[in-house]
mmCIF file of C-alpha atoms in Angstrom:
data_model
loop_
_atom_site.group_PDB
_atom_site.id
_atom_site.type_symbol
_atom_site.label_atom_id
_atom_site.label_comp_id
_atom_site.label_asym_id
_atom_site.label_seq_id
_atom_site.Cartn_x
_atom_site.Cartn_y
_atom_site.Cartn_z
ATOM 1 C CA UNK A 1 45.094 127.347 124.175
ATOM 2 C CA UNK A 2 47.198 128.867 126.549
ATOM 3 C CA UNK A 3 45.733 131.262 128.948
ATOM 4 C CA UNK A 4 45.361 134.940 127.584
ATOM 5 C CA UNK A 5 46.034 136.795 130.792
ATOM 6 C CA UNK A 6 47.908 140.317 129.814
ATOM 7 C CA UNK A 7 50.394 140.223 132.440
ATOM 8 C CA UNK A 8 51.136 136.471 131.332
ATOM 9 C CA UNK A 9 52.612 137.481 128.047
ATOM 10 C CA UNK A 10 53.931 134.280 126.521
ATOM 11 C CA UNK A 11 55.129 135.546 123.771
ATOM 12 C CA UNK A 12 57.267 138.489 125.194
ATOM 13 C CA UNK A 13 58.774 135.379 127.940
ATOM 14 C CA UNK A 14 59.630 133.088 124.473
ATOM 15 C CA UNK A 15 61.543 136.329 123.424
ATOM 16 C CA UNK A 16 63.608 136.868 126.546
ATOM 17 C CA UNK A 17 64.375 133.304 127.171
ATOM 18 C CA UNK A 18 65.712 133.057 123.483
ATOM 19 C CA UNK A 19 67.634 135.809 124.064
ATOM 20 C CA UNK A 20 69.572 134.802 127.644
ATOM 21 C CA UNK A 21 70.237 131.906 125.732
ATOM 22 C CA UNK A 22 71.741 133.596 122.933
ATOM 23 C CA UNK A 23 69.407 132.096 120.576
ATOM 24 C CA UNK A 24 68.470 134.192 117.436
ATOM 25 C CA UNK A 25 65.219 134.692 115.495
ATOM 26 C CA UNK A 26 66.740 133.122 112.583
ATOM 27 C CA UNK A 27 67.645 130.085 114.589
ATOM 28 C CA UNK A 28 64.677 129.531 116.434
ATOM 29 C CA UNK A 29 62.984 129.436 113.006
ATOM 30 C CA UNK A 30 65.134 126.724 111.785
ATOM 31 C CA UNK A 31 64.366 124.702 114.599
ATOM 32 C CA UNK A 32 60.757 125.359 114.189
ATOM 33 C CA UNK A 33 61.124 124.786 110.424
ATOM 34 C CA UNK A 34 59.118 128.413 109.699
ATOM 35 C CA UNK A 35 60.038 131.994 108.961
ATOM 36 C CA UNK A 36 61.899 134.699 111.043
ATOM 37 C CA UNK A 37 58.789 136.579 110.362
ATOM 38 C CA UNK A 38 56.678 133.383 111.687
ATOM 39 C CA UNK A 39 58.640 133.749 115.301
ATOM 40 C CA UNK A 40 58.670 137.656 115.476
ATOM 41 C CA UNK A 41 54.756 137.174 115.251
ATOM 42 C CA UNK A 42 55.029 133.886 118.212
ATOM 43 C CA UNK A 43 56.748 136.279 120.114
ATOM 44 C CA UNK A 44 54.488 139.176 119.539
ATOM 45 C CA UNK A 45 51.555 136.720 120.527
ATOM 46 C CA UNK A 46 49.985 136.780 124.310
ATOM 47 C CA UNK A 47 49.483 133.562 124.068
ATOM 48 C CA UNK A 48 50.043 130.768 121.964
ATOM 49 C CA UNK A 49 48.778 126.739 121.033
ATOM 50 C CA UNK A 50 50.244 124.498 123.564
ATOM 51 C CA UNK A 51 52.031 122.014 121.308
ATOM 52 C CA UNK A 52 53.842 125.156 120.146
ATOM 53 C CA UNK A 53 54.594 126.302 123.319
ATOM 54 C CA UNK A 54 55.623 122.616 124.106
ATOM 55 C CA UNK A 55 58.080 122.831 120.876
ATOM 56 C CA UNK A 56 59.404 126.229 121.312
ATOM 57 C CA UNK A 57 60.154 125.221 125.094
ATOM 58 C CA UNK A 58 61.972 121.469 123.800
ATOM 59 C CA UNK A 59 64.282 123.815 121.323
ATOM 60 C CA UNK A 60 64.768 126.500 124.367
ATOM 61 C CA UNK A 61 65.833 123.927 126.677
ATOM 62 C CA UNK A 62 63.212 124.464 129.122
ATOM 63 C CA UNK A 63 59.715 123.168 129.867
ATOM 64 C CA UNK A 64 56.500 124.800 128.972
ATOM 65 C CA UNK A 65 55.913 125.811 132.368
ATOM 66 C CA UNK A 66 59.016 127.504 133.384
ATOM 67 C CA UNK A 67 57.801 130.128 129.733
ATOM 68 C CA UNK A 68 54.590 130.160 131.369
ATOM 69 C CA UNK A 69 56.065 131.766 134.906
ATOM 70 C CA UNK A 70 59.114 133.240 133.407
ATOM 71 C CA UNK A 71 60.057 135.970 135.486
ATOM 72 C CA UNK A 72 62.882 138.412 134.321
ATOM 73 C CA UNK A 73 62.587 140.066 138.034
ATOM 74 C CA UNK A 74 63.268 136.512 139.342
ATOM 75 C CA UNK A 75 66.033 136.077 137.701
ATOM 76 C CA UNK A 76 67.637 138.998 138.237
ATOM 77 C CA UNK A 77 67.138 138.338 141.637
ATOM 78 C CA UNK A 78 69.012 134.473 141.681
ATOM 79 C CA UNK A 79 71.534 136.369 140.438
ATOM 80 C CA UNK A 80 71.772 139.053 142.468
ATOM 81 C CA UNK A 81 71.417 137.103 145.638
ATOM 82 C CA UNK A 82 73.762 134.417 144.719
ATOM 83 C CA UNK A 83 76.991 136.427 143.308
ATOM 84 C CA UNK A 84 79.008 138.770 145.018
ATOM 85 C CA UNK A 85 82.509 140.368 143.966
ATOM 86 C CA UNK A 86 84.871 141.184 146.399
ATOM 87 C CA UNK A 87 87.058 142.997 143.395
ATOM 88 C CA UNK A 88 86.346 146.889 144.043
ATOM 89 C CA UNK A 89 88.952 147.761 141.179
ATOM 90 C CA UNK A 90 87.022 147.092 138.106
ATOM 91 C CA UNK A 91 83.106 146.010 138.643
ATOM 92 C CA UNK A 92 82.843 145.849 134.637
ATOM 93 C CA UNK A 93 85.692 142.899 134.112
ATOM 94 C CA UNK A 94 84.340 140.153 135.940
ATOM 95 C CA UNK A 95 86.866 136.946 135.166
ATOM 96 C CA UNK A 96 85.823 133.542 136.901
ATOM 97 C CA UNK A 97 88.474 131.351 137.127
ATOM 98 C CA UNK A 98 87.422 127.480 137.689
ATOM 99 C CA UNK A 99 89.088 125.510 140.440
ATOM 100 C CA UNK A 100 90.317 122.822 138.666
ATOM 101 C CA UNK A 101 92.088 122.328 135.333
ATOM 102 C CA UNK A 102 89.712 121.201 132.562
ATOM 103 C CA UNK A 103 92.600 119.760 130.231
ATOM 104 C CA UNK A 104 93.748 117.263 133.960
ATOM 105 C CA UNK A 105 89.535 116.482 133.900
ATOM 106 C CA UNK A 106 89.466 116.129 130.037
ATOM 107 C CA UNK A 107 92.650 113.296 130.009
ATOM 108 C CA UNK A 108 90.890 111.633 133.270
ATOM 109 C CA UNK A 109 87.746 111.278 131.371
ATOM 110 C CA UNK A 110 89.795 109.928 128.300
ATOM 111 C CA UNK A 111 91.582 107.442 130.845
ATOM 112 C CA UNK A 112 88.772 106.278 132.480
ATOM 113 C CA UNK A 113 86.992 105.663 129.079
ATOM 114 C CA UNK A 114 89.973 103.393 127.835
ATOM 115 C CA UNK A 115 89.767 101.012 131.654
ATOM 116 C CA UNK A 116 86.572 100.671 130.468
ATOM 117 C CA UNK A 117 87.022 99.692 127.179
ATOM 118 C CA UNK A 118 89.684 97.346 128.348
ATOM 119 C CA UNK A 119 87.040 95.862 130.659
ATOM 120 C CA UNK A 120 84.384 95.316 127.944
ATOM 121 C CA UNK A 121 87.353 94.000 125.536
ATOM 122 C CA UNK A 122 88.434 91.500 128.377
ATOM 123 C CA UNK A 123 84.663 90.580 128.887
ATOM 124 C CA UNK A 124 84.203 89.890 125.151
ATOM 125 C CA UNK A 125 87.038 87.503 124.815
ATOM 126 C CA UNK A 126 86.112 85.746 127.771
ATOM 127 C CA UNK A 127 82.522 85.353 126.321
ATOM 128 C CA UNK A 128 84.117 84.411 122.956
ATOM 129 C CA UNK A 129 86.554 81.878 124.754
ATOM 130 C CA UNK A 130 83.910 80.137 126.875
ATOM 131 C CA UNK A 131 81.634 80.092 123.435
ATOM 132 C CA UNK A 132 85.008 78.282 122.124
ATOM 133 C CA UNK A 133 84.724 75.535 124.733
ATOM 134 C CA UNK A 134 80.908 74.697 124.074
ATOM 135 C CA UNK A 135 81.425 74.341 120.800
ATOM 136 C CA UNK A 136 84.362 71.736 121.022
ATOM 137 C CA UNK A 137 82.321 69.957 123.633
ATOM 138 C CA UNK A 138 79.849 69.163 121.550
#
């Protein structure tokens, strides 16, 4: 059983997490294969069975122990300390634009995937061709 400490409330950390990562009720349930009602309790619980934290954290994305010292305060600080804004004119539109253009990284992914079919192609017929030979040696 995980511990029971009141300022360690898992249950209230399962909640947040599910929520920063957009993650409804509903959905969590499905994943859990129980009822919306079955997670509102979890998440009302101050502690919970450890294969259940283990399961809720797999479906969350995260381990066991990051639920267990979940800190909203902590990561409200990583964010704070780690973004700034140099835009005065409108603090509520943030727009991050990335650096590179993802439709130029999608086609060089696609190109490098077909050299590398190529390559396996050219290393099966050489395997086939070389299988050839034995065979007529014989």
């Amino acid at each position: 059983m995980s511990t029971t400490n009141t300022t360690n409330h898992i249950g209230r950390k399962i909640s947040r997490i599910r929520e920063l990562r957009g993650m409804k009720q509903e959905a969590l349930a499905i994943e859990l294969g129980v009822s919306q009602q079955t997670v509102s309790n979890i998440e009302k619980s101050a502690a919970i069975e450890d294969d259940l934290l283990a399961q809720v954290a797999e479906i969350l994305g995260v381990t066991p122990e990051a639920i267990e010292n979940f800190s909203e305060e902590a990561v409200f600080n990583i964010i704070n300390n780690t973004f700034t804004s140099h835009d005065t004119s409108t603090l509520n539109a943030i727009n991050i634009q990335p650096t590179f253009n993802p439709l130029d990284k999608l086609i060089e992914a696609h190109e490098e995937n077909k050299k590398l079919y190529e390559r396996l192609l050219e290393a099966e017929k050489s395997k086939v061709e070389y299988l050839e030979k034995l065979l007529k040696g014989k």
